[in-house]
Amino acid sequence: MHRLLPEPLFHVWVYLQTQPLLGLTATLCVWELSRMIDNRARHAAWSNPTVLSIIILAALLLASGTSYQAYFTGAVYVHFLLGPATVALAVPMYANWPAIKRHFVAIIVSLSAGSIVAAGSAMLIAHALGAPRALVISLGPKSVTTPIAMGIAQNLGGQPSLTAVFVMMTGMFGTVICTGVLRAARVHDWRAQGLAAGTAAHGLATAKMLMLNETAGAFGGLAIGLNGIVTSLVLPVMVSVLGF
Amino acid sequence: MVRALAILLLCQLAGTIIQEGTLLPIPGPVLGLIMLLVYLIRTGGPGDELRDTSQGLLRYLGLLFVPAGVGVVTELQELRDNWLAILLGIGISTILGLLVTGVLMNMMVKGKADA
């Protein structure tokens, strides 16, 4: 980038690299652009504003030779809100509390089993194929919603930014295959479909369930929060039992 | 909105203090989520302000993931070196997870009415 710029502009560019303004503005503008693209694409399965934003911003950083640290100086103001947003998940979970209470045992048993199988098989497969420890750990929480997944990865010695990518990949894959897989297994109950989608592929698959059926969407929503809690409790134990 | 944000941040702060103090492996914000949920169940639900602010924050959840996701630029080599392990790990585990939760839940709630 600097070779293309005349001297005065180069100084402005260097100055902006040390300030939060550019990273923050770029994040919000690219987000709005991605939303426009997503609207044009009529929310097709491949089009997701978060994924689009990440691809565009990553391409901009690489093309301009900007370091991630320089970008994050500004983006941190958006990133910080993940914490309060995680706490805020309690509000939709409370809205689903009657349904949780009524099916408490069924929900806890099937959600925990699916959560353990998903995290365990992901880590075992990656380990067997020779992936390094930090990557294996970062795969563990990939079915959990991003803010919680990144916190879990951080605590266990994984790489939160890798986890963010894995969560996104899981969400996209889960969204594309969930209805087909569940139908093939003759899972017809909407509550079961929603819970499975939310447990295996968090908010992205839940958004798809919400379009198909309201009950499925509600159970997906509660699965996102519950799986966050279950995985934070279970994954540390699994990591030490499996010996990673 | 400020009061609701203060409540959310207080829960996160309390959760973080507990996590750092006890070295629990649960992230502070998740402990905050549990505390807020218990509080809501005890008090009969959120007020309008807390509900609106939470919904507003969650509506932009997709935006909040972006800065961390862009961190992929620092991991490109790692992804390139392990692409098969990552693709198979994520693909197979997501199918298995869907099947286990879906089939179990389907069996356990079949024929039972919803709340």
mmCIF file of C-alpha atoms in Angstrom:
data_model
loop_
_atom_site.group_PDB
_atom_site.id
_atom_site.type_symbol
_atom_site.label_atom_id
_atom_site.label_comp_id
_atom_site.label_asym_id
_atom_site.label_seq_id
_atom_site.Cartn_x
_atom_site.Cartn_y
_atom_site.Cartn_z
ATOM 1 C CA MET A 1 0.000 0.000 0.000
ATOM 2 C CA HIS A 2 2.655 2.535 1.061
ATOM 3 C CA ARG A 3 4.448 2.279 -2.290
ATOM 4 C CA LEU A 4 1.315 3.445 -4.060
ATOM 5 C CA LEU A 5 0.795 6.488 -1.847
ATOM 6 C CA PRO A 6 2.371 9.928 -2.238
ATOM 7 C CA GLU A 7 4.358 11.124 0.766
ATOM 8 C CA PRO A 8 1.707 13.239 2.631
ATOM 9 C CA LEU A 9 -0.960 10.557 2.274
ATOM 10 C CA PHE A 10 1.514 7.960 3.454
ATOM 11 C CA HIS A 11 1.870 9.878 6.742
ATOM 12 C CA VAL A 12 -1.907 9.988 7.146
ATOM 13 C CA TRP A 13 -2.033 6.236 6.514
ATOM 14 C CA VAL A 14 0.663 5.545 9.117
ATOM 15 C CA TYR A 15 -1.118 7.799 11.598
ATOM 16 C CA LEU A 16 -4.487 6.059 11.054
ATOM 17 C CA GLN A 17 -2.887 2.669 11.653
ATOM 18 C CA THR A 18 -2.254 3.664 15.271
ATOM 19 C CA GLN A 19 -5.807 4.988 15.846
ATOM 20 C CA PRO A 20 -9.099 3.146 16.501
ATOM 21 C CA LEU A 21 -11.056 5.220 13.963
ATOM 22 C CA LEU A 22 -10.156 3.338 10.789
ATOM 23 C CA GLY A 23 -10.690 -0.209 12.087
ATOM 24 C CA LEU A 24 -14.012 0.663 13.689
ATOM 25 C CA THR A 25 -15.324 2.559 10.647
ATOM 26 C CA ALA A 26 -14.235 -0.224 8.295
ATOM 27 C CA THR A 27 -15.990 -2.857 10.439
ATOM 28 C CA LEU A 28 -19.317 -1.003 10.467
ATOM 29 C CA CYS A 29 -19.192 -0.014 6.767
ATOM 30 C CA VAL A 30 -18.300 -3.534 5.615
ATOM 31 C CA TRP A 31 -21.087 -4.915 7.817
ATOM 32 C CA GLU A 32 -23.635 -2.619 6.151
ATOM 33 C CA LEU A 33 -22.291 -3.579 2.722
ATOM 34 C CA SER A 34 -22.574 -7.280 3.610
ATOM 35 C CA ARG A 35 -26.152 -6.786 4.759
ATOM 36 C CA MET A 36 -26.962 -5.206 1.412
ATOM 37 C CA ILE A 37 -25.389 -8.148 -0.424
ATOM 38 C CA ASP A 38 -27.288 -10.571 1.813
ATOM 39 C CA ASN A 39 -30.560 -8.785 1.074
ATOM 40 C CA ARG A 40 -29.850 -8.883 -2.668
ATOM 41 C CA ALA A 41 -29.128 -12.619 -2.378
ATOM 42 C CA ARG A 42 -32.420 -13.050 -0.501
ATOM 43 C CA HIS A 43 -30.652 -14.638 2.480
ATOM 44 C CA ALA A 44 -29.507 -17.679 0.481
ATOM 45 C CA ALA A 45 -27.740 -20.430 2.439
ATOM 46 C CA TRP A 46 -24.279 -19.384 1.203
ATOM 47 C CA SER A 47 -24.873 -15.740 2.025
ATOM 48 C CA ASN A 48 -24.390 -14.746 5.646
ATOM 49 C CA PRO A 49 -23.529 -11.141 6.593
ATOM 50 C CA THR A 50 -21.050 -12.226 9.276
ATOM 51 C CA VAL A 51 -19.153 -14.537 6.940
ATOM 52 C CA LEU A 52 -19.239 -11.991 4.110
ATOM 53 C CA SER A 53 -17.911 -9.258 6.423
ATOM 54 C CA ILE A 54 -15.067 -11.459 7.643
ATOM 55 C CA ILE A 55 -14.040 -12.387 4.089
ATOM 56 C CA ILE A 56 -14.163 -8.779 2.854
ATOM 57 C CA LEU A 57 -12.279 -7.333 5.851
ATOM 58 C CA ALA A 58 -9.679 -10.115 5.784
ATOM 59 C CA ALA A 59 -9.129 -9.465 2.066
ATOM 60 C CA LEU A 60 -8.788 -5.710 2.748
ATOM 61 C CA LEU A 61 -6.203 -6.326 5.503
ATOM 62 C CA LEU A 62 -4.169 -8.676 3.323
ATOM 63 C CA ALA A 63 -4.364 -6.415 0.264
ATOM 64 C CA SER A 64 -3.335 -3.266 2.165
ATOM 65 C CA GLY A 65 -0.680 -4.990 4.275
ATOM 66 C CA THR A 66 -2.410 -3.887 7.488
ATOM 67 C CA SER A 67 -1.663 -5.978 10.566
ATOM 68 C CA TYR A 68 -4.507 -7.585 12.494
ATOM 69 C CA GLN A 69 -3.348 -5.723 15.634
ATOM 70 C CA ALA A 70 -3.709 -2.355 13.868
ATOM 71 C CA TYR A 71 -7.212 -3.314 12.713
ATOM 72 C CA PHE A 72 -8.183 -4.635 16.134
ATOM 73 C CA THR A 73 -7.269 -1.303 17.812
ATOM 74 C CA GLY A 74 -10.593 -0.070 16.437
ATOM 75 C CA ALA A 75 -12.544 -3.311 16.111
ATOM 76 C CA VAL A 76 -12.093 -4.002 19.834
ATOM 77 C CA TYR A 77 -14.983 -1.625 20.561
ATOM 78 C CA VAL A 78 -17.334 -3.933 18.661
ATOM 79 C CA HIS A 79 -15.634 -7.059 20.013
ATOM 80 C CA PHE A 80 -16.084 -5.936 23.616
ATOM 81 C CA LEU A 81 -19.888 -6.103 23.296
ATOM 82 C CA LEU A 82 -19.705 -9.907 22.936
ATOM 83 C CA GLY A 83 -19.469 -10.156 26.744
ATOM 84 C CA PRO A 84 -22.690 -8.293 27.588
ATOM 85 C CA ALA A 85 -24.377 -9.975 24.574
ATOM 86 C CA THR A 86 -23.550 -13.380 26.082
ATOM 87 C CA VAL A 87 -25.149 -12.336 29.375
ATOM 88 C CA ALA A 88 -28.146 -11.012 27.407
ATOM 89 C CA LEU A 89 -28.813 -14.560 26.098
ATOM 90 C CA ALA A 90 -30.455 -15.096 29.510
ATOM 91 C CA VAL A 91 -33.441 -13.011 28.337
ATOM 92 C CA PRO A 92 -34.558 -15.264 25.416
ATOM 93 C CA MET A 93 -33.723 -18.310 27.564
ATOM 94 C CA TYR A 94 -36.073 -16.987 30.236
ATOM 95 C CA ALA A 95 -38.789 -16.554 27.583
ATOM 96 C CA ASN A 96 -38.474 -20.293 26.835
ATOM 97 C CA TRP A 97 -38.365 -21.279 30.492
ATOM 98 C CA PRO A 98 -41.836 -22.982 30.584
ATOM 99 C CA ALA A 99 -40.825 -25.267 27.692
ATOM 100 C CA ILE A 100 -37.453 -25.995 29.299
ATOM 101 C CA LYS A 101 -39.113 -26.883 32.609
ATOM 102 C CA ARG A 102 -41.687 -29.185 31.016
ATOM 103 C CA HIS A 103 -39.145 -31.211 29.033
ATOM 104 C CA PHE A 104 -36.223 -30.657 31.366
ATOM 105 C CA VAL A 105 -34.900 -34.238 31.513
ATOM 106 C CA ALA A 106 -35.348 -34.911 27.791
ATOM 107 C CA ILE A 107 -33.641 -31.644 26.870
ATOM 108 C CA ILE A 108 -30.685 -32.050 29.226
ATOM 109 C CA VAL A 109 -30.076 -35.708 28.276
ATOM 110 C CA SER A 110 -30.312 -35.322 24.500
ATOM 111 C CA LEU A 111 -28.504 -31.980 24.424
ATOM 112 C CA SER A 112 -25.617 -33.171 26.615
ATOM 113 C CA ALA A 113 -25.234 -36.413 24.642
ATOM 114 C CA GLY A 114 -25.165 -34.580 21.300
ATOM 115 C CA SER A 115 -22.833 -31.925 22.661
ATOM 116 C CA ILE A 116 -20.332 -34.478 24.010
ATOM 117 C CA VAL A 117 -20.434 -36.588 20.814
ATOM 118 C CA ALA A 118 -19.950 -33.525 18.581
ATOM 119 C CA ALA A 119 -17.058 -32.041 20.582
ATOM 120 C CA GLY A 120 -15.401 -35.416 21.246
ATOM 121 C CA SER A 121 -15.574 -36.697 17.666
ATOM 122 C CA ALA A 122 -14.304 -33.387 16.250
ATOM 123 C CA MET A 123 -11.268 -33.411 18.566
ATOM 124 C CA LEU A 124 -10.534 -37.125 18.075
ATOM 125 C CA ILE A 125 -10.720 -36.910 14.271
ATOM 126 C CA ALA A 126 -8.469 -33.834 14.132
ATOM 127 C CA HIS A 127 -6.023 -35.419 16.590
ATOM 128 C CA ALA A 128 -5.930 -38.664 14.607
ATOM 129 C CA LEU A 129 -5.171 -36.689 11.439
ATOM 130 C CA GLY A 130 -2.175 -35.083 13.099
ATOM 131 C CA ALA A 131 -3.471 -31.616 13.994
ATOM 132 C CA PRO A 132 -1.462 -29.822 16.732
ATOM 133 C CA ARG A 133 -2.852 -29.567 20.271
ATOM 134 C CA ALA A 134 -3.908 -25.886 20.122
ATOM 135 C CA LEU A 135 -5.927 -26.594 16.981
ATOM 136 C CA VAL A 136 -7.556 -29.700 18.488
ATOM 137 C CA ILE A 137 -8.580 -27.717 21.585
ATOM 138 C CA SER A 138 -9.861 -24.860 19.417
ATOM 139 C CA LEU A 139 -12.143 -27.355 17.600
ATOM 140 C CA GLY A 140 -13.750 -28.545 20.878
ATOM 141 C CA PRO A 141 -16.254 -25.707 21.359
ATOM 142 C CA LYS A 142 -17.071 -25.250 17.629
ATOM 143 C CA SER A 143 -20.768 -26.113 18.057
ATOM 144 C CA VAL A 144 -21.235 -23.384 20.689
ATOM 145 C CA THR A 145 -22.262 -19.821 19.895
ATOM 146 C CA THR A 146 -19.192 -17.679 19.106
ATOM 147 C CA PRO A 147 -18.850 -15.497 22.240
ATOM 148 C CA ILE A 148 -19.035 -18.502 24.573
ATOM 149 C CA ALA A 149 -16.933 -20.724 22.290
ATOM 150 C CA MET A 150 -14.114 -18.174 22.209
ATOM 151 C CA GLY A 151 -14.132 -17.860 25.991
ATOM 152 C CA ILE A 152 -13.955 -21.641 26.375
ATOM 153 C CA ALA A 153 -11.083 -21.937 23.870
ATOM 154 C CA GLN A 154 -9.179 -19.162 25.648
ATOM 155 C CA ASN A 155 -9.551 -20.852 29.042
ATOM 156 C CA LEU A 156 -8.387 -24.253 27.756
ATOM 157 C CA GLY A 157 -5.330 -22.970 25.890
ATOM 158 C CA GLY A 158 -6.846 -22.962 22.420
ATOM 159 C CA GLN A 159 -6.726 -20.152 19.860
ATOM 160 C CA PRO A 160 -9.920 -18.011 20.102
ATOM 161 C CA SER A 161 -9.582 -16.642 16.558
ATOM 162 C CA LEU A 162 -9.307 -20.200 15.174
ATOM 163 C CA THR A 163 -12.363 -21.163 17.216
ATOM 164 C CA ALA A 164 -14.291 -18.227 15.740
ATOM 165 C CA VAL A 165 -13.523 -19.553 12.256
ATOM 166 C CA PHE A 166 -14.473 -23.145 13.201
ATOM 167 C CA VAL A 167 -17.754 -21.979 14.770
ATOM 168 C CA MET A 168 -18.591 -20.173 11.547
ATOM 169 C CA MET A 169 -17.724 -23.218 9.391
ATOM 170 C CA THR A 170 -19.822 -25.466 11.647
ATOM 171 C CA GLY A 171 -22.753 -23.071 11.428
ATOM 172 C CA MET A 172 -22.649 -22.878 7.640
ATOM 173 C CA PHE A 173 -22.265 -26.655 7.195
ATOM 174 C CA GLY A 174 -24.940 -27.376 9.802
ATOM 175 C CA THR A 175 -27.366 -24.951 8.159
ATOM 176 C CA VAL A 176 -27.008 -26.628 4.784
ATOM 177 C CA ILE A 177 -27.336 -30.250 6.003
ATOM 178 C CA CYS A 178 -29.565 -30.127 9.135
ATOM 179 C CA THR A 179 -32.981 -30.703 7.571
ATOM 180 C CA GLY A 180 -31.709 -33.435 5.243
ATOM 181 C CA VAL A 181 -29.877 -35.350 7.996
ATOM 182 C CA LEU A 182 -32.766 -35.106 10.462
ATOM 183 C CA ARG A 183 -35.344 -36.177 7.879
ATOM 184 C CA ALA A 184 -33.181 -39.141 6.851
ATOM 185 C CA ALA A 185 -33.063 -40.207 10.516
ATOM 186 C CA ARG A 186 -36.861 -39.808 10.746
ATOM 187 C CA VAL A 187 -36.671 -37.060 13.322
ATOM 188 C CA HIS A 188 -39.994 -35.378 12.586
ATOM 189 C CA ASP A 189 -40.784 -33.687 15.903
ATOM 190 C CA TRP A 190 -40.156 -29.921 15.552
ATOM 191 C CA ARG A 191 -38.899 -29.673 19.126
ATOM 192 C CA ALA A 192 -36.301 -32.360 18.435
ATOM 193 C CA GLN A 193 -35.284 -30.808 15.113
ATOM 194 C CA GLY A 194 -34.858 -27.365 16.659
ATOM 195 C CA LEU A 195 -32.927 -28.671 19.661
ATOM 196 C CA ALA A 196 -30.609 -30.711 17.428
ATOM 197 C CA ALA A 197 -29.954 -27.780 15.090
ATOM 198 C CA GLY A 198 -29.223 -25.365 17.956
ATOM 199 C CA THR A 199 -26.998 -27.879 19.752
ATOM 200 C CA ALA A 200 -24.927 -28.959 16.744
ATOM 201 C CA ALA A 201 -24.782 -25.694 14.801
ATOM 202 C CA HIS A 202 -25.849 -22.812 17.130
ATOM 203 C CA GLY A 203 -27.477 -19.617 15.821
ATOM 204 C CA LEU A 204 -26.914 -20.111 12.109
ATOM 205 C CA ALA A 205 -28.875 -23.386 11.980
ATOM 206 C CA THR A 206 -31.414 -22.028 14.470
ATOM 207 C CA ALA A 207 -32.126 -19.109 12.141
ATOM 208 C CA LYS A 208 -32.957 -21.652 9.438
ATOM 209 C CA MET A 209 -35.223 -23.614 11.821
ATOM 210 C CA LEU A 210 -36.987 -20.381 12.717
ATOM 211 C CA MET A 211 -37.917 -19.951 9.060
ATOM 212 C CA LEU A 212 -39.438 -23.467 8.961
ATOM 213 C CA ASN A 213 -41.310 -23.592 12.256
ATOM 214 C CA GLU A 214 -41.695 -21.339 15.294
ATOM 215 C CA THR A 215 -41.457 -24.134 17.876
ATOM 216 C CA ALA A 216 -38.310 -25.457 16.237
ATOM 217 C CA GLY A 217 -36.865 -21.945 16.386
ATOM 218 C CA ALA A 218 -37.664 -21.589 20.097
ATOM 219 C CA PHE A 219 -36.036 -24.935 20.938
ATOM 220 C CA GLY A 220 -33.042 -23.993 18.803
ATOM 221 C CA GLY A 221 -32.736 -20.752 20.733
ATOM 222 C CA LEU A 222 -32.721 -22.422 24.102
ATOM 223 C CA ALA A 223 -30.262 -25.065 22.844
ATOM 224 C CA ILE A 224 -27.772 -22.287 21.986
ATOM 225 C CA GLY A 225 -27.652 -21.007 25.557
ATOM 226 C CA LEU A 226 -27.861 -24.414 27.253
ATOM 227 C CA ASN A 227 -25.157 -25.916 25.046
ATOM 228 C CA GLY A 228 -22.925 -22.968 25.932
ATOM 229 C CA ILE A 229 -23.326 -23.810 29.612
ATOM 230 C CA VAL A 230 -23.026 -27.597 29.139
ATOM 231 C CA THR A 231 -19.924 -27.318 26.943
ATOM 232 C CA SER A 232 -18.166 -24.932 29.346
ATOM 233 C CA LEU A 233 -18.735 -27.477 32.110
ATOM 234 C CA VAL A 234 -17.965 -30.667 30.170
ATOM 235 C CA LEU A 235 -15.184 -29.731 27.747
ATOM 236 C CA PRO A 236 -12.439 -29.186 30.385
ATOM 237 C CA VAL A 237 -13.165 -32.687 31.713
ATOM 238 C CA MET A 238 -13.170 -34.187 28.198
ATOM 239 C CA VAL A 239 -9.881 -32.526 27.305
ATOM 240 C CA SER A 240 -8.149 -34.039 30.337
ATOM 241 C CA VAL A 241 -9.824 -37.462 29.956
ATOM 242 C CA LEU A 242 -8.936 -37.691 26.254
ATOM 243 C CA GLY A 243 -5.444 -36.539 27.168
ATOM 244 C CA PHE A 244 -5.041 -33.525 24.840
ATOM 245 C CA MET B 1 -30.762 1.593 28.067
ATOM 246 C CA VAL B 2 -27.928 2.678 30.349
ATOM 247 C CA ARG B 3 -29.464 0.916 33.329
ATOM 248 C CA ALA B 4 -29.959 -2.291 31.324
ATOM 249 C CA LEU B 5 -26.365 -2.130 30.052
ATOM 250 C CA ALA B 6 -25.204 -1.611 33.622
ATOM 251 C CA ILE B 7 -27.097 -4.751 34.711
ATOM 252 C CA LEU B 8 -25.563 -6.811 31.885
ATOM 253 C CA LEU B 9 -22.062 -5.496 32.640
ATOM 254 C CA LEU B 10 -22.506 -6.074 36.392
ATOM 255 C CA CYS B 11 -23.444 -9.730 35.729
ATOM 256 C CA GLN B 12 -20.427 -10.097 33.430
ATOM 257 C CA LEU B 13 -18.171 -8.440 36.012
ATOM 258 C CA ALA B 14 -19.430 -10.657 38.822
ATOM 259 C CA GLY B 15 -18.983 -13.733 36.613
ATOM 260 C CA THR B 16 -15.469 -12.674 35.658
ATOM 261 C CA ILE B 17 -14.504 -12.048 39.291
ATOM 262 C CA ILE B 18 -15.789 -15.519 40.251
ATOM 263 C CA GLN B 19 -14.003 -17.129 37.294
ATOM 264 C CA GLU B 20 -10.674 -15.425 37.974
ATOM 265 C CA GLY B 21 -10.974 -15.964 41.729
ATOM 266 C CA THR B 22 -11.802 -19.665 41.575
ATOM 267 C CA LEU B 23 -10.036 -20.506 38.279
ATOM 268 C CA LEU B 24 -13.247 -22.190 37.105
ATOM 269 C CA PRO B 25 -12.983 -23.194 33.440
ATOM 270 C CA ILE B 26 -16.362 -21.530 32.699
ATOM 271 C CA PRO B 27 -16.042 -18.133 30.950
ATOM 272 C CA GLY B 28 -17.072 -15.160 33.120
ATOM 273 C CA PRO B 29 -19.864 -14.028 30.752
ATOM 274 C CA VAL B 30 -21.431 -17.533 30.921
ATOM 275 C CA LEU B 31 -21.466 -17.332 34.735
ATOM 276 C CA GLY B 32 -23.054 -13.892 34.271
ATOM 277 C CA LEU B 33 -25.679 -15.448 31.971
ATOM 278 C CA ILE B 34 -26.508 -18.081 34.608
ATOM 279 C CA MET B 35 -26.764 -15.427 37.337
ATOM 280 C CA LEU B 36 -29.062 -13.242 35.223
ATOM 281 C CA LEU B 37 -31.240 -16.262 34.307
ATOM 282 C CA VAL B 38 -31.618 -17.230 37.988
ATOM 283 C CA TYR B 39 -32.428 -13.603 38.804
ATOM 284 C CA LEU B 40 -35.081 -13.457 36.052
ATOM 285 C CA ILE B 41 -36.699 -16.711 37.207
ATOM 286 C CA ARG B 42 -36.759 -15.465 40.806
ATOM 287 C CA THR B 43 -38.186 -12.041 39.967
ATOM 288 C CA GLY B 44 -40.657 -13.076 37.263
ATOM 289 C CA GLY B 45 -38.948 -11.774 34.153
ATOM 290 C CA PRO B 46 -37.081 -8.787 32.732
ATOM 291 C CA GLY B 47 -38.441 -5.245 32.757
ATOM 292 C CA ASP B 48 -39.105 -3.527 29.431
ATOM 293 C CA GLU B 49 -35.742 -1.779 29.467
ATOM 294 C CA LEU B 50 -33.657 -4.905 30.023
ATOM 295 C CA ARG B 51 -35.707 -6.850 27.475
ATOM 296 C CA ASP B 52 -35.402 -4.178 24.776
ATOM 297 C CA THR B 53 -31.687 -3.619 25.331
ATOM 298 C CA SER B 54 -30.962 -7.358 25.311
ATOM 299 C CA GLN B 55 -32.961 -7.896 22.150
ATOM 300 C CA GLY B 56 -31.227 -4.913 20.539
ATOM 301 C CA LEU B 57 -27.808 -6.306 21.424
ATOM 302 C CA LEU B 58 -28.693 -9.810 20.223
ATOM 303 C CA ARG B 59 -30.094 -8.455 16.956
ATOM 304 C CA TYR B 60 -26.547 -7.341 16.080
ATOM 305 C CA LEU B 61 -24.872 -10.505 17.376
ATOM 306 C CA GLY B 62 -23.700 -11.267 13.835
ATOM 307 C CA LEU B 63 -21.753 -7.984 13.728
ATOM 308 C CA LEU B 64 -20.114 -8.649 17.100
ATOM 309 C CA PHE B 65 -18.445 -11.848 15.761
ATOM 310 C CA VAL B 66 -16.745 -10.000 12.907
ATOM 311 C CA PRO B 67 -13.606 -8.585 14.631
ATOM 312 C CA ALA B 68 -12.689 -11.985 16.081
ATOM 313 C CA GLY B 69 -13.447 -13.716 12.808
ATOM 314 C CA VAL B 70 -11.127 -11.399 10.893
ATOM 315 C CA GLY B 71 -8.411 -12.881 13.144
ATOM 316 C CA VAL B 72 -8.388 -15.675 10.564
ATOM 317 C CA VAL B 73 -5.725 -13.653 8.725
ATOM 318 C CA THR B 74 -3.277 -14.571 11.509
ATOM 319 C CA GLU B 75 -4.142 -18.288 11.205
ATOM 320 C CA LEU B 76 -4.047 -18.837 7.434
ATOM 321 C CA GLN B 77 -0.915 -21.002 7.588
ATOM 322 C CA GLU B 78 -2.422 -23.118 10.390
ATOM 323 C CA LEU B 79 -5.602 -23.640 8.338
ATOM 324 C CA ARG B 80 -3.644 -24.522 5.194
ATOM 325 C CA ASP B 81 -1.480 -27.062 7.044
ATOM 326 C CA ASN B 82 -4.442 -28.834 8.657
ATOM 327 C CA TRP B 83 -7.277 -28.391 6.182
ATOM 328 C CA LEU B 84 -8.197 -32.093 5.990
ATOM 329 C CA ALA B 85 -8.293 -32.549 9.783
ATOM 330 C CA ILE B 86 -10.455 -29.423 10.085
ATOM 331 C CA LEU B 87 -12.908 -30.265 7.288
ATOM 332 C CA LEU B 88 -13.388 -33.901 8.334
ATOM 333 C CA GLY B 89 -13.469 -33.032 12.051
ATOM 334 C CA ILE B 90 -16.153 -30.379 11.591
ATOM 335 C CA GLY B 91 -18.161 -32.256 8.937
ATOM 336 C CA ILE B 92 -18.416 -35.643 10.651
ATOM 337 C CA SER B 93 -18.864 -34.273 14.190
ATOM 338 C CA THR B 94 -21.651 -31.908 13.135
ATOM 339 C CA ILE B 95 -23.606 -34.760 11.489
ATOM 340 C CA LEU B 96 -23.081 -37.005 14.547
ATOM 341 C CA GLY B 97 -24.127 -34.248 16.959
ATOM 342 C CA LEU B 98 -27.297 -33.515 14.980
ATOM 343 C CA LEU B 99 -28.223 -37.206 14.885
ATOM 344 C CA VAL B 100 -27.601 -37.926 18.582
ATOM 345 C CA THR B 101 -29.536 -34.915 19.910
ATOM 346 C CA GLY B 102 -32.302 -35.187 17.310
ATOM 347 C CA VAL B 103 -32.952 -38.927 17.666
ATOM 348 C CA LEU B 104 -32.788 -38.906 21.492
ATOM 349 C CA MET B 105 -35.062 -35.871 21.831
ATOM 350 C CA ASN B 106 -37.480 -37.288 19.244
ATOM 351 C CA MET B 107 -37.734 -40.533 21.245
ATOM 352 C CA MET B 108 -38.164 -38.807 24.603
ATOM 353 C CA VAL B 109 -40.835 -36.247 23.676
ATOM 354 C CA LYS B 110 -42.791 -38.280 21.125
ATOM 355 C CA GLY B 111 -46.505 -38.080 21.891
ATOM 356 C CA LYS B 112 -46.017 -35.497 24.658
ATOM 357 C CA ALA B 113 -47.742 -32.163 24.183
ATOM 358 C CA ASP B 114 -45.780 -28.950 24.318
ATOM 359 C CA ALA B 115 -46.075 -26.421 27.153
#
